[in-house]
PDB file of C-alpha atoms in Angstrom:
ATOM      1  CA  MET A  15      34.142 152.734-163.748  1.00  0.00           C
ATOM      2  CA  SER A  16      32.566 155.161-165.788  1.00  0.00           C
ATOM      3  CA  ASP A  17      32.901 158.967-164.707  1.00  0.00           C
ATOM      4  CA  HIS A  18      29.076 159.156-166.233  1.00  0.00           C
ATOM      5  CA  LEU A  19      27.770 157.384-162.974  1.00  0.00           C
ATOM      6  CA  TRP A  20      27.956 160.695-161.282  1.00  0.00           C
ATOM      7  CA  GLY A  21      26.492 162.910-163.938  1.00  0.00           C
ATOM      8  CA  TYR A  22      22.900 163.254-165.244  1.00  0.00           C
ATOM      9  CA  GLN A  23      22.230 161.346-168.501  1.00  0.00           C
ATOM     10  CA  PRO A  24      21.560 163.929-171.225  1.00  0.00           C
ATOM     11  CA  SER A  25      18.198 162.165-172.008  1.00  0.00           C
ATOM     12  CA  SER A  26      17.241 162.563-168.093  1.00  0.00           C
ATOM     13  CA  GLY A  27      15.962 166.082-168.626  1.00  0.00           C
ATOM     14  CA  HIS A  28      17.576 167.595-165.701  1.00  0.00           C
ATOM     15  CA  THR A  29      18.502 171.194-166.162  1.00  0.00           C
ATOM     16  CA  GLU A  30      21.478 172.098-163.677  1.00  0.00           C
ATOM     17  CA  GLY A  31      20.444 174.683-160.629  1.00  0.00           C
ATOM     18  CA  THR A  32      16.891 172.892-160.430  1.00  0.00           C
ATOM     19  CA  ASP A  33      16.056 172.208-156.661  1.00  0.00           C
ATOM     20  CA  LEU A  34      14.939 168.763-156.636  1.00  0.00           C
ATOM     21  CA  THR A  35      14.571 168.773-152.849  1.00  0.00           C
ATOM     22  CA  GLY A  36      11.136 167.160-151.822  1.00  0.00           C
ATOM     23  CA  TYR A  37      10.685 165.584-155.271  1.00  0.00           C
ATOM     24  CA  SER A  38       9.204 161.922-155.163  1.00  0.00           C
ATOM     25  CA  VAL A  39      11.893 159.012-156.353  1.00  0.00           C
ATOM     26  CA  GLU A  40      10.317 156.244-158.239  1.00  0.00           C
ATOM     27  CA  ALA A  41      12.238 152.995-158.849  1.00  0.00           C
ATOM     28  CA  THR A  42      11.372 150.726-162.146  1.00  0.00           C
ATOM     29  CA  ASP A  43       8.801 149.191-159.747  1.00  0.00           C
ATOM     30  CA  GLY A  44       7.233 151.894-157.478  1.00  0.00           C
ATOM     31  CA  SER A  45       8.104 154.825-154.885  1.00  0.00           C
ATOM     32  CA  ILE A  46      11.201 154.798-152.818  1.00  0.00           C
ATOM     33  CA  GLY A  47      10.984 158.168-151.065  1.00  0.00           C
ATOM     34  CA  LYS A  48      11.577 161.854-151.417  1.00  0.00           C
ATOM     35  CA  VAL A  49      14.833 163.923-152.393  1.00  0.00           C
ATOM     36  CA  ASP A  50      16.413 164.821-149.036  1.00  0.00           C
ATOM     37  CA  LYS A  51      19.438 166.692-150.815  1.00  0.00           C
ATOM     38  CA  HIS A  52      21.235 166.952-153.882  1.00  0.00           C
ATOM     39  CA  SER A  53      24.382 167.666-155.701  1.00  0.00           C
ATOM     40  CA  ASP A  54      24.863 169.024-159.042  1.00  0.00           C
ATOM     41  CA  GLU A  55      28.704 169.087-158.674  1.00  0.00           C
ATOM     42  CA  VAL A  56      30.292 168.127-162.070  1.00  0.00           C
ATOM     43  CA  GLY A  57      31.710 164.624-161.617  1.00  0.00           C
ATOM     44  CA  SER A  58      30.070 164.061-158.375  1.00  0.00           C
ATOM     45  CA  ALA A  59      26.095 164.895-158.941  1.00  0.00           C
ATOM     46  CA  TYR A  60      23.882 162.764-156.459  1.00  0.00           C
ATOM     47  CA  LEU A  61      20.544 162.396-154.747  1.00  0.00           C
ATOM     48  CA  VAL A  62      20.119 161.525-150.960  1.00  0.00           C
ATOM     49  CA  VAL A  63      16.811 160.024-150.659  1.00  0.00           C
ATOM     50  CA  ASP A  64      15.049 159.956-147.535  1.00  0.00           C
ATOM     51  CA  THR A  65      13.187 156.311-147.899  1.00  0.00           C
ATOM     52  CA  GLY A  66      10.937 156.802-144.610  1.00  0.00           C
ATOM     53  CA  VAL A  67       9.241 153.939-143.362  1.00  0.00           C
ATOM     54  CA  TRP A  68       9.627 151.927-146.593  1.00  0.00           C
ATOM     55  CA  ILE A  69      13.071 150.506-145.373  1.00  0.00           C
ATOM     56  CA  PHE A  70      12.831 151.956-141.877  1.00  0.00           C
ATOM     57  CA  GLY A  71      13.804 155.349-142.433  1.00  0.00           C
ATOM     58  CA  LYS A  72      17.002 154.594-144.280  1.00  0.00           C
ATOM     59  CA  ASP A  73      18.814 157.518-146.683  1.00  0.00           C
ATOM     60  CA  VAL A  74      20.357 156.414-149.621  1.00  0.00           C
ATOM     61  CA  LEU A  75      22.750 157.763-151.853  1.00  0.00           C
ATOM     62  CA  LEU A  76      22.050 157.440-155.294  1.00  0.00           C
ATOM     63  CA  PRO A  77      24.590 158.703-157.914  1.00  0.00           C
ATOM     64  CA  ALA A  78      22.924 161.195-160.746  1.00  0.00           C
ATOM     65  CA  GLY A  79      23.618 158.680-163.519  1.00  0.00           C
ATOM     66  CA  THR A  80      20.908 156.397-162.465  1.00  0.00           C
ATOM     67  CA  VAL A  81      18.540 159.192-162.927  1.00  0.00           C
ATOM     68  CA  ARG A  82      16.386 158.015-166.022  1.00  0.00           C
ATOM     69  CA  GLY A  83      13.866 160.943-166.071  1.00  0.00           C
ATOM     70  CA  ILE A  84      12.668 163.999-164.133  1.00  0.00           C
ATOM     71  CA  ASP A  85       9.199 165.639-164.241  1.00  0.00           C
ATOM     72  CA  THR A  86       9.412 168.946-162.943  1.00  0.00           C
ATOM     73  CA  GLU A  87       5.518 169.426-162.987  1.00  0.00           C
ATOM     74  CA  ALA A  88       4.809 166.327-161.158  1.00  0.00           C
ATOM     75  CA  ARG A  89       7.905 166.807-159.071  1.00  0.00           C
ATOM     76  CA  LYS A  90       9.144 163.101-159.713  1.00  0.00           C
ATOM     77  CA  VAL A  91      12.722 161.774-160.286  1.00  0.00           C
ATOM     78  CA  PHE A  92      13.008 158.036-161.910  1.00  0.00           C
ATOM     79  CA  VAL A  93      15.612 155.884-161.536  1.00  0.00           C
ATOM     80  CA  ASP A  94      17.008 152.828-163.493  1.00  0.00           C
ATOM     81  CA  LEU A  95      17.130 150.805-160.599  1.00  0.00           C
ATOM     82  CA  THR A  96      14.710 148.279-158.453  1.00  0.00           C
ATOM     83  CA  LYS A  97      13.285 148.867-155.097  1.00  0.00           C
ATOM     84  CA  ASP A  98      15.624 145.473-154.145  1.00  0.00           C
ATOM     85  CA  GLN A  99      18.850 147.104-155.547  1.00  0.00           C
ATOM     86  CA  ILE A 100      18.232 150.305-153.694  1.00  0.00           C
ATOM     87  CA  LYS A 101      17.330 148.617-150.512  1.00  0.00           C
ATOM     88  CA  ASP A 102      20.598 146.564-150.662  1.00  0.00           C
ATOM     89  CA  SER A 103      22.925 149.487-151.579  1.00  0.00           C
ATOM     90  CA  PRO A 104      25.717 150.367-149.048  1.00  0.00           C
ATOM     91  CA  GLU A 105      24.703 151.866-145.911  1.00  0.00           C
ATOM     92  CA  PHE A 106      24.785 155.390-146.032  1.00  0.00           C
ATOM     93  CA  ASP A 107      25.302 158.080-143.386  1.00  0.00           C
ATOM     94  CA  LYS A 108      24.294 161.707-144.620  1.00  0.00           C
ATOM     95  CA  HIS A 109      26.552 163.169-141.811  1.00  0.00           C
ATOM     96  CA  LYS A 110      29.865 161.202-142.786  1.00  0.00           C
ATOM     97  CA  HIS A 111      29.422 160.101-146.659  1.00  0.00           C
ATOM     98  CA  ALA A 112      27.994 162.630-148.491  1.00  0.00           C
ATOM     99  CA  ASP A 113      31.302 163.959-149.918  1.00  0.00           C
ATOM    100  CA  ASP A 114      33.642 161.300-149.221  1.00  0.00           C
ATOM    101  CA  PRO A 115      35.434 160.157-152.174  1.00  0.00           C
ATOM    102  CA  GLY A 116      35.930 156.486-150.746  1.00  0.00           C
ATOM    103  CA  TYR A 117      32.284 156.265-150.137  1.00  0.00           C
ATOM    104  CA  HIS A 118      31.799 157.209-153.605  1.00  0.00           C
ATOM    105  CA  GLU A 119      33.976 154.447-155.142  1.00  0.00           C
ATOM    106  CA  GLN A 120      32.099 152.101-152.816  1.00  0.00           C
ATOM    107  CA  ILE A 121      28.574 153.216-154.248  1.00  0.00           C
ATOM    108  CA  ALA A 122      30.083 153.536-157.967  1.00  0.00           C
ATOM    109  CA  GLY A 123      31.129 149.919-157.767  1.00  0.00           C
ATOM    110  CA  TYR A 124      27.701 148.757-156.156  1.00  0.00           C
ATOM    111  CA  TYR A 125      25.621 150.487-158.834  1.00  0.00           C
ATOM    112  CA  GLY A 126      27.986 150.511-161.782  1.00  0.00           C
ATOM    113  CA  SER A 127      27.248 146.753-161.903  1.00  0.00           C
ATOM    114  CA  TYR A 128      23.470 147.371-162.615  1.00  0.00           C
ATOM    115  CA  ARG A 129      24.116 150.202-165.687  1.00  0.00           C
ATOM    116  CA  LEU A 130      24.067 149.475-168.680  1.00  0.00           C
ATOM    117  CA  MET A 131      26.603 151.830-170.928  1.00  0.00           C
TER     118      MET A 131
END
């Protein structure tokens, strides 16, 4: 597993310290929700996305390495995943999983299979 999955890609336009809370999140095939929480922690950066009614209020955790680009003016985050890939991700409970290393390994295994390095 590559540690790059848990860090923003240099081409993403992410600036450390930028508050992404409330930004819209766009998959390759459409909008999936809004950033509810994010972490810039080195080696463990991620976004928690509230999908709203799209998948019945499910929150999902997206490793920062899935972020393709950030448009600060439009307040949008673009990820290199489809809606179905995100919808089928491992279940996320923000009260238990956000900082759980075991859950991060599970997520890395799932999303790592979609990444082209």
